[in-house]
mmCIF file with all atom_site columns, C-alpha atoms in Angstrom:
data_model
loop_
_atom_site.group_PDB
_atom_site.id
_atom_site.type_symbol
_atom_site.label_atom_id
_atom_site.label_alt_id
_atom_site.label_comp_id
_atom_site.label_asym_id
_atom_site.label_entity_id
_atom_site.label_seq_id
_atom_site.pdbx_PDB_ins_code
_atom_site.Cartn_x
_atom_site.Cartn_y
_atom_site.Cartn_z
_atom_site.occupancy
_atom_site.B_iso_or_equiv
_atom_site.pdbx_formal_charge
_atom_site.auth_seq_id
_atom_site.auth_comp_id
_atom_site.auth_asym_id
_atom_site.auth_atom_id
_atom_site.pdbx_PDB_model_num
ATOM 1   C CA . MET A 1 1   ? -11.849 18.964  -10.740 1.00 0.00 ? 1   MET A CA 1
ATOM 2   C CA . VAL A 1 2   ? -9.177  16.291  -9.549  1.00 0.00 ? 2   VAL A CA 1
ATOM 3   C CA . SER A 1 3   ? -6.207  15.475  -12.090 1.00 0.00 ? 3   SER A CA 1
ATOM 4   C CA . PHE A 1 4   ? -6.526  11.449  -13.206 1.00 0.00 ? 4   PHE A CA 1
ATOM 5   C CA . ILE A 1 5   ? -3.058  10.894  -12.483 1.00 0.00 ? 5   ILE A CA 1
ATOM 6   C CA . SER A 1 6   ? -3.263  12.592  -8.651  1.00 0.00 ? 6   SER A CA 1
ATOM 7   C CA . MET A 1 7   ? -5.778  10.235  -7.617  1.00 0.00 ? 7   MET A CA 1
ATOM 8   C CA . PHE A 1 8   ? -4.374  7.049   -9.111  1.00 0.00 ? 8   PHE A CA 1
ATOM 9   C CA . MET A 1 9   ? -0.742  7.987   -8.353  1.00 0.00 ? 9   MET A CA 1
ATOM 10  C CA . THR A 1 10  ? -0.361  4.718   -5.699  1.00 0.00 ? 10  THR A CA 1
ATOM 11  C CA . LEU A 1 11  ? -1.864  2.551   -7.930  1.00 0.00 ? 11  LEU A CA 1
ATOM 12  C CA . LEU A 1 12  ? 0.298   3.700   -10.811 1.00 0.00 ? 12  LEU A CA 1
ATOM 13  C CA . ILE A 1 13  ? 3.271   3.205   -8.423  1.00 0.00 ? 13  ILE A CA 1
ATOM 14  C CA . MET A 1 14  ? 2.120   -0.538  -7.216  1.00 0.00 ? 14  MET A CA 1
ATOM 15  C CA . GLY A 1 15  ? 0.667   -1.335  -10.461 1.00 0.00 ? 15  GLY A CA 1
ATOM 16  C CA . ILE A 1 16  ? 3.714   -0.377  -12.620 1.00 0.00 ? 16  ILE A CA 1
ATOM 17  C CA . ALA A 1 17  ? 5.713   -1.897  -10.169 1.00 0.00 ? 17  ALA A CA 1
ATOM 18  C CA . PHE A 1 18  ? 3.695   -5.480  -10.340 1.00 0.00 ? 18  PHE A CA 1
ATOM 19  C CA . SER A 1 19  ? 4.352   -4.869  -14.068 1.00 0.00 ? 19  SER A CA 1
ATOM 20  C CA . ILE A 1 20  ? 7.491   -4.708  -14.473 1.00 0.00 ? 20  ILE A CA 1
ATOM 21  C CA . MET A 1 21  ? 8.951   -7.042  -12.172 1.00 0.00 ? 21  MET A CA 1
ATOM 22  C CA . ALA A 1 22  ? 6.260   -9.454  -14.027 1.00 0.00 ? 22  ALA A CA 1
ATOM 23  C CA . ILE A 1 23  ? 7.671   -9.516  -17.285 1.00 0.00 ? 23  ILE A CA 1
ATOM 24  C CA . LEU A 1 24  ? 11.157  -9.275  -15.929 1.00 0.00 ? 24  LEU A CA 1
ATOM 25  C CA . GLY A 1 25  ? 9.910   -13.271 -13.905 1.00 0.00 ? 25  GLY A CA 1
ATOM 26  C CA . ARG A 1 26  ? 8.265   -14.081 -17.496 1.00 0.00 ? 26  ARG A CA 1
ATOM 27  C CA . LEU A 1 27  ? 11.690  -13.023 -19.478 1.00 0.00 ? 27  LEU A CA 1
ATOM 28  C CA . GLY A 1 28  ? 13.465  -15.394 -16.677 1.00 0.00 ? 28  GLY A CA 1
ATOM 29  C CA . ILE A 1 29  ? 14.660  -13.631 -14.426 1.00 0.00 ? 29  ILE A CA 1
ATOM 30  C CA . SER A 1 30  ? 14.246  -15.579 -11.282 1.00 0.00 ? 30  SER A CA 1
ATOM 31  C CA . ALA A 1 31  ? 13.815  -13.463 -8.041  1.00 0.00 ? 31  ALA A CA 1
ATOM 32  C CA . PHE A 1 32  ? 10.843  -12.611 -9.897  1.00 0.00 ? 32  PHE A CA 1
ATOM 33  C CA . ILE A 1 33  ? 9.204   -15.700 -11.372 1.00 0.00 ? 33  ILE A CA 1
ATOM 34  C CA . ASP A 1 34  ? 6.813   -15.913 -8.385  1.00 0.00 ? 34  ASP A CA 1
ATOM 35  C CA . LEU A 1 35  ? 3.784   -13.688 -9.284  1.00 0.00 ? 35  LEU A CA 1
ATOM 36  C CA . LYS A 1 36  ? 3.137   -13.540 -4.866  1.00 0.00 ? 36  LYS A CA 1
ATOM 37  C CA . LYS A 1 37  ? 6.567   -12.312 -4.448  1.00 0.00 ? 37  LYS A CA 1
ATOM 38  C CA . CYS A 1 38  ? 6.118   -9.470  -7.686  1.00 0.00 ? 38  CYS A CA 1
ATOM 39  C CA . ALA A 1 39  ? 3.078   -8.486  -5.397  1.00 0.00 ? 39  ALA A CA 1
ATOM 40  C CA . ALA A 1 40  ? 4.968   -8.292  -2.023  1.00 0.00 ? 40  ALA A CA 1
ATOM 41  C CA . TYR A 1 41  ? 7.452   -6.707  -4.268  1.00 0.00 ? 41  TYR A CA 1
ATOM 42  C CA . ALA A 1 42  ? 5.166   -3.788  -5.739  1.00 0.00 ? 42  ALA A CA 1
ATOM 43  C CA . MET A 1 43  ? 3.590   -3.208  -2.412  1.00 0.00 ? 43  MET A CA 1
ATOM 44  C CA . ALA A 1 44  ? 6.963   -2.620  -0.910  1.00 0.00 ? 44  ALA A CA 1
ATOM 45  C CA . ALA A 1 45  ? 7.308   0.001   -3.296  1.00 0.00 ? 45  ALA A CA 1
ATOM 46  C CA . LEU A 1 46  ? 4.394   1.431   -2.820  1.00 0.00 ? 46  LEU A CA 1
ATOM 47  C CA . PHE A 1 47  ? 4.823   1.500   0.994   1.00 0.00 ? 47  PHE A CA 1
ATOM 48  C CA . VAL A 1 48  ? 8.643   3.358   0.688   1.00 0.00 ? 48  VAL A CA 1
ATOM 49  C CA . PHE A 1 49  ? 7.476   5.967   -2.314  1.00 0.00 ? 49  PHE A CA 1
ATOM 50  C CA . THR A 1 50  ? 3.788   6.952   0.963   1.00 0.00 ? 50  THR A CA 1
ATOM 51  C CA . SER A 1 51  ? 6.475   6.791   3.468   1.00 0.00 ? 51  SER A CA 1
ATOM 52  C CA . VAL A 1 52  ? 9.011   9.033   2.414   1.00 0.00 ? 52  VAL A CA 1
ATOM 53  C CA . SER A 1 53  ? 5.585   11.513  1.489   1.00 0.00 ? 53  SER A CA 1
ATOM 54  C CA . HIS A 1 54  ? 5.647   11.422  5.927   1.00 0.00 ? 54  HIS A CA 1
ATOM 55  C CA . PHE A 1 55  ? 8.619   13.718  6.323   1.00 0.00 ? 55  PHE A CA 1
ATOM 56  C CA . ILE A 1 56  ? 9.353   15.964  3.529   1.00 0.00 ? 56  ILE A CA 1
ATOM 57  C CA . SER A 1 57  ? 7.052   19.217  3.383   1.00 0.00 ? 57  SER A CA 1
ATOM 58  C CA . PRO A 1 58  ? 4.453   20.424  1.934   1.00 0.00 ? 58  PRO A CA 1
ATOM 59  C CA . VAL A 1 59  ? 3.116   16.923  1.513   1.00 0.00 ? 59  VAL A CA 1
ATOM 60  C CA . ARG A 1 60  ? 3.904   15.813  5.535   1.00 0.00 ? 60  ARG A CA 1
ATOM 61  C CA . ASP A 1 61  ? 1.632   19.013  6.318   1.00 0.00 ? 61  ASP A CA 1
ATOM 62  C CA . ASP A 1 62  ? -1.279  17.591  4.397   1.00 0.00 ? 62  ASP A CA 1
ATOM 63  C CA . LEU A 1 63  ? -1.002  14.403  6.268   1.00 0.00 ? 63  LEU A CA 1
ATOM 64  C CA . ILE A 1 64  ? -1.125  15.981  9.358   1.00 0.00 ? 64  ILE A CA 1
ATOM 65  C CA . ARG A 1 65  ? -4.200  18.234  9.064   1.00 0.00 ? 65  ARG A CA 1
ATOM 66  C CA . MET A 1 66  ? -5.445  15.100  7.621   1.00 0.00 ? 66  MET A CA 1
ATOM 67  C CA . VAL A 1 67  ? -5.397  13.268  11.054  1.00 0.00 ? 67  VAL A CA 1
ATOM 68  C CA . PRO A 1 68  ? -9.073  13.493  12.700  1.00 0.00 ? 68  PRO A CA 1
ATOM 69  C CA . ASP A 1 69  ? -9.552  15.806  15.528  1.00 0.00 ? 69  ASP A CA 1
ATOM 70  C CA . PHE A 1 70  ? -9.805  13.521  18.145  1.00 0.00 ? 70  PHE A CA 1
ATOM 71  C CA . VAL A 1 71  ? -6.625  12.163  17.685  1.00 0.00 ? 71  VAL A CA 1
ATOM 72  C CA . PRO A 1 72  ? -3.718  13.172  19.216  1.00 0.00 ? 72  PRO A CA 1
ATOM 73  C CA . PHE A 1 73  ? -0.058  14.767  18.279  1.00 0.00 ? 73  PHE A CA 1
ATOM 74  C CA . PRO A 1 74  ? -1.025  14.554  14.704  1.00 0.00 ? 74  PRO A CA 1
ATOM 75  C CA . ALA A 1 75  ? 2.562   15.548  13.874  1.00 0.00 ? 75  ALA A CA 1
ATOM 76  C CA . GLN A 1 76  ? 4.193   12.301  15.415  1.00 0.00 ? 76  GLN A CA 1
ATOM 77  C CA . ILE A 1 77  ? 1.231   10.024  14.574  1.00 0.00 ? 77  ILE A CA 1
ATOM 78  C CA . VAL A 1 78  ? 2.469   10.763  10.792  1.00 0.00 ? 78  VAL A CA 1
ATOM 79  C CA . PHE A 1 79  ? 5.819   10.609  11.643  1.00 0.00 ? 79  PHE A CA 1
ATOM 80  C CA . ILE A 1 80  ? 5.217   6.914   13.731  1.00 0.00 ? 80  ILE A CA 1
ATOM 81  C CA . THR A 1 81  ? 2.621   6.274   10.568  1.00 0.00 ? 81  THR A CA 1
ATOM 82  C CA . GLY A 1 82  ? 5.755   6.676   7.994   1.00 0.00 ? 82  GLY A CA 1
ATOM 83  C CA . ILE A 1 83  ? 8.177   4.827   9.845   1.00 0.00 ? 83  ILE A CA 1
ATOM 84  C CA . LEU A 1 84  ? 5.821   1.771   10.322  1.00 0.00 ? 84  LEU A CA 1
ATOM 85  C CA . GLU A 1 85  ? 5.396   2.370   6.534   1.00 0.00 ? 85  GLU A CA 1
ATOM 86  C CA . LEU A 1 86  ? 9.090   1.565   6.177   1.00 0.00 ? 86  LEU A CA 1
ATOM 87  C CA . LEU A 1 87  ? 9.340   -0.588  8.250   1.00 0.00 ? 87  LEU A CA 1
ATOM 88  C CA . GLY A 1 88  ? 6.517   -2.501  6.837   1.00 0.00 ? 88  GLY A CA 1
ATOM 89  C CA . ALA A 1 89  ? 8.116   -2.085  2.982   1.00 0.00 ? 89  ALA A CA 1
ATOM 90  C CA . ILE A 1 90  ? 11.129  -3.639  4.622   1.00 0.00 ? 90  ILE A CA 1
ATOM 91  C CA . GLY A 1 91  ? 9.612   -6.300  5.826   1.00 0.00 ? 91  GLY A CA 1
ATOM 92  C CA . LEU A 1 92  ? 8.009   -7.445  2.919   1.00 0.00 ? 92  LEU A CA 1
ATOM 93  C CA . LEU A 1 93  ? 11.212  -8.167  0.997   1.00 0.00 ? 93  LEU A CA 1
ATOM 94  C CA . ILE A 1 94  ? 12.644  -10.402 3.976   1.00 0.00 ? 94  ILE A CA 1
ATOM 95  C CA . PRO A 1 95  ? 10.524  -13.933 3.388   1.00 0.00 ? 95  PRO A CA 1
ATOM 96  C CA . ALA A 1 96  ? 10.886  -15.352 7.072   1.00 0.00 ? 96  ALA A CA 1
ATOM 97  C CA . MET A 1 97  ? 9.080   -11.570 7.880   1.00 0.00 ? 97  MET A CA 1
ATOM 98  C CA . ARG A 1 98  ? 6.640   -10.935 4.679   1.00 0.00 ? 98  ARG A CA 1
ATOM 99  C CA . ARG A 1 99  ? 3.894   -12.775 6.591   1.00 0.00 ? 99  ARG A CA 1
ATOM 100 C CA . ALA A 1 100 ? 3.837   -9.972  9.689   1.00 0.00 ? 100 ALA A CA 1
ATOM 101 C CA . ALA A 1 101 ? 4.946   -7.115  7.424   1.00 0.00 ? 101 ALA A CA 1
ATOM 102 C CA . ALA A 1 102 ? 1.959   -7.769  5.682   1.00 0.00 ? 102 ALA A CA 1
ATOM 103 C CA . ILE A 1 103 ? -0.203  -8.355  8.138   1.00 0.00 ? 103 ILE A CA 1
ATOM 104 C CA . CYS A 1 104 ? 0.691   -5.252  10.176  1.00 0.00 ? 104 CYS A CA 1
ATOM 105 C CA . LEU A 1 105 ? 0.730   -3.378  7.000   1.00 0.00 ? 105 LEU A CA 1
ATOM 106 C CA . ILE A 1 106 ? -3.227  -4.427  6.820   1.00 0.00 ? 106 ILE A CA 1
ATOM 107 C CA . LEU A 1 107 ? -4.360  -3.062  10.642  1.00 0.00 ? 107 LEU A CA 1
ATOM 108 C CA . LEU A 1 108 ? -2.149  -0.096  9.433   1.00 0.00 ? 108 LEU A CA 1
ATOM 109 C CA . LEU A 1 109 ? -3.828  0.561   6.410   1.00 0.00 ? 109 LEU A CA 1
ATOM 110 C CA . ILE A 1 110 ? -7.479  -0.546  8.217   1.00 0.00 ? 110 ILE A CA 1
ATOM 111 C CA . GLY A 1 111 ? -6.460  2.040   11.056  1.00 0.00 ? 111 GLY A CA 1
ATOM 112 C CA . MET A 1 112 ? -5.792  5.011   9.346   1.00 0.00 ? 112 MET A CA 1
ATOM 113 C CA . PHE A 1 113 ? -8.029  5.245   6.883   1.00 0.00 ? 113 PHE A CA 1
ATOM 114 C CA . PRO A 1 114 ? -10.689 7.391   9.800   1.00 0.00 ? 114 PRO A CA 1
ATOM 115 C CA . ALA A 1 115 ? -7.710  9.589   7.947   1.00 0.00 ? 115 ALA A CA 1
ATOM 116 C CA . ASN A 1 116 ? -8.965  9.441   4.463   1.00 0.00 ? 116 ASN A CA 1
ATOM 117 C CA . VAL A 1 117 ? -12.943 9.323   5.553   1.00 0.00 ? 117 VAL A CA 1
ATOM 118 C CA . TYR A 1 118 ? -11.862 12.554  7.331   1.00 0.00 ? 118 TYR A CA 1
ATOM 119 C CA . ALA A 1 119 ? -9.836  14.408  5.007   1.00 0.00 ? 119 ALA A CA 1
ATOM 120 C CA . ALA A 1 120 ? -12.872 13.357  2.173   1.00 0.00 ? 120 ALA A CA 1
ATOM 121 C CA . LEU A 1 121 ? -15.446 14.682  4.155   1.00 0.00 ? 121 LEU A CA 1
ATOM 122 C CA . ARG A 1 122 ? -13.759 17.660  5.592   1.00 0.00 ? 122 ARG A CA 1
ATOM 123 C CA . ASP A 1 123 ? -12.491 18.236  2.308   1.00 0.00 ? 123 ASP A CA 1
ATOM 124 C CA . ILE A 1 124 ? -8.099  18.726  2.848   1.00 0.00 ? 124 ILE A CA 1
ATOM 125 C CA . SER A 1 125 ? -5.972  19.014  -0.461  1.00 0.00 ? 125 SER A CA 1
ATOM 126 C CA . LEU A 1 126 ? -3.101  16.629  -0.487  1.00 0.00 ? 126 LEU A CA 1
ATOM 127 C CA . LEU A 1 127 ? -0.278  19.249  -2.232  1.00 0.00 ? 127 LEU A CA 1
ATOM 128 C CA . GLY A 1 128 ? -3.102  20.844  -3.927  1.00 0.00 ? 128 GLY A CA 1
ATOM 129 C CA . GLU A 1 129 ? -5.071  19.022  -4.918  1.00 0.00 ? 129 GLU A CA 1
ATOM 130 C CA . PRO A 1 130 ? -8.980  17.704  -3.560  1.00 0.00 ? 130 PRO A CA 1
ATOM 131 C CA . ALA A 1 131 ? -9.252  14.782  -1.479  1.00 0.00 ? 131 ALA A CA 1
ATOM 132 C CA . THR A 1 132 ? -9.694  11.594  -2.752  1.00 0.00 ? 132 THR A CA 1
ATOM 133 C CA . PRO A 1 133 ? -13.116 10.581  -2.682  1.00 0.00 ? 133 PRO A CA 1
ATOM 134 C CA . LEU A 1 134 ? -14.257 8.105   -0.585  1.00 0.00 ? 134 LEU A CA 1
ATOM 135 C CA . TRP A 1 135 ? -15.927 6.378   -3.548  1.00 0.00 ? 135 TRP A CA 1
ATOM 136 C CA . LEU A 1 136 ? -12.442 5.659   -4.562  1.00 0.00 ? 136 LEU A CA 1
ATOM 137 C CA . ARG A 1 137 ? -10.477 5.869   -2.111  1.00 0.00 ? 137 ARG A CA 1
ATOM 138 C CA . VAL A 1 138 ? -12.110 2.749   -0.675  1.00 0.00 ? 138 VAL A CA 1
ATOM 139 C CA . PRO A 1 139 ? -11.932 -0.246  -3.191  1.00 0.00 ? 139 PRO A CA 1
ATOM 140 C CA . GLU A 1 140 ? -8.158  1.299   -3.507  1.00 0.00 ? 140 GLU A CA 1
ATOM 141 C CA . GLN A 1 141 ? -7.603  -0.069  -0.375  1.00 0.00 ? 141 GLN A CA 1
ATOM 142 C CA . ILE A 1 142 ? -8.817  -3.030  -0.659  1.00 0.00 ? 142 ILE A CA 1
ATOM 143 C CA . VAL A 1 143 ? -6.962  -3.222  -3.369  1.00 0.00 ? 143 VAL A CA 1
ATOM 144 C CA . TYR A 1 144 ? -3.295  -2.574  -1.498  1.00 0.00 ? 144 TYR A CA 1
ATOM 145 C CA . ILE A 1 145 ? -5.377  -5.240  1.463   1.00 0.00 ? 145 ILE A CA 1
ATOM 146 C CA . GLY A 1 146 ? -5.844  -7.810  -1.627  1.00 0.00 ? 146 GLY A CA 1
ATOM 147 C CA . MET A 1 147 ? -2.831  -7.755  -2.910  1.00 0.00 ? 147 MET A CA 1
ATOM 148 C CA . LEU A 1 148 ? -0.820  -7.630  0.615   1.00 0.00 ? 148 LEU A CA 1
ATOM 149 C CA . LEU A 1 149 ? -3.184  -10.870 0.775   1.00 0.00 ? 149 LEU A CA 1
ATOM 150 C CA . TRP A 1 150 ? -2.286  -12.919 -1.674  1.00 0.00 ? 150 TRP A CA 1
ATOM 151 C CA . SER A 1 151 ? 0.649   -11.927 -1.169  1.00 0.00 ? 151 SER A CA 1
ATOM 152 C CA . ILE A 1 152 ? 1.599   -13.877 1.803   1.00 0.00 ? 152 ILE A CA 1
ATOM 153 C CA . SER A 1 153 ? -1.056  -16.578 0.745   1.00 0.00 ? 153 SER A CA 1
ATOM 154 C CA . ALA A 1 154 ? -0.234  -20.289 0.504   1.00 0.00 ? 154 ALA A CA 1
ATOM 155 C CA . THR A 1 155 ? -0.369  -20.969 -3.424  1.00 0.00 ? 155 THR A CA 1
ATOM 156 C CA . LYS A 1 156 ? -1.698  -24.545 -3.953  1.00 0.00 ? 156 LYS A CA 1
ATOM 157 C CA . ILE A 1 157 ? 0.114   -27.213 -5.515  1.00 0.00 ? 157 ILE A CA 1
ATOM 158 C CA . VAL A 1 158 ? -1.687  -29.385 -7.840  1.00 0.00 ? 158 VAL A CA 1
ATOM 159 C CA . GLY A 1 159 ? 0.183   -32.744 -7.900  1.00 0.00 ? 159 GLY A CA 1
ATOM 160 C CA . LEU A 1 160 ? -0.502  -34.853 -10.477 1.00 0.00 ? 160 LEU A CA 1
ATOM 161 C CA . ARG A 1 161 ? -0.735  -38.988 -9.989  1.00 0.00 ? 161 ARG A CA 1
ATOM 162 C CA . THR A 1 162 ? 0.453   -41.469 -11.805 1.00 0.00 ? 162 THR A CA 1
ATOM 163 C CA . ALA A 1 163 ? -1.350  -44.632 -12.368 1.00 0.00 ? 163 ALA A CA 1
ATOM 164 C CA . SER A 1 164 ? 0.909   -46.695 -9.647  1.00 0.00 ? 164 SER A CA 1
ATOM 165 C CA . GLN A 1 165 ? -0.135  -44.113 -6.934  1.00 0.00 ? 165 GLN A CA 1
ATOM 166 C CA . SER A 1 166 ? -3.596  -44.321 -8.253  1.00 0.00 ? 166 SER A CA 1
#
């Protein structure tokens, strides 16, 4: 049986990071007033966490086993995707790079999704836990992509018109 914590670990990290930053913003800390920035920062925290797993055993070994058979050089792919996740996380923290980083991370999530499907269908474990079932993995990926898109979406400014402007 998959434990609740391990199944939802990345969602918890993202959700807790976002919540803490949103609360700090409500307490008046200016760096966290904009919820879209909080979303970008929370996703950066998530990608730093996940990128580290690409470089340390035993998680790294499990990630290599998740790479589908048709993909050459699985160890190198895991290393490169870890670097890309880390670079994307850094990019989310830099306002001028945030949009490009978010788009690249969305493409990376889409590109890595077949490994999640492969792991679920082949029942490849991660740290001894069964692979995340697809019924959960798909909505989880949608949440991550949605958070990234929301963090870079334009904020609509609603202005009030005065009587002299009408």
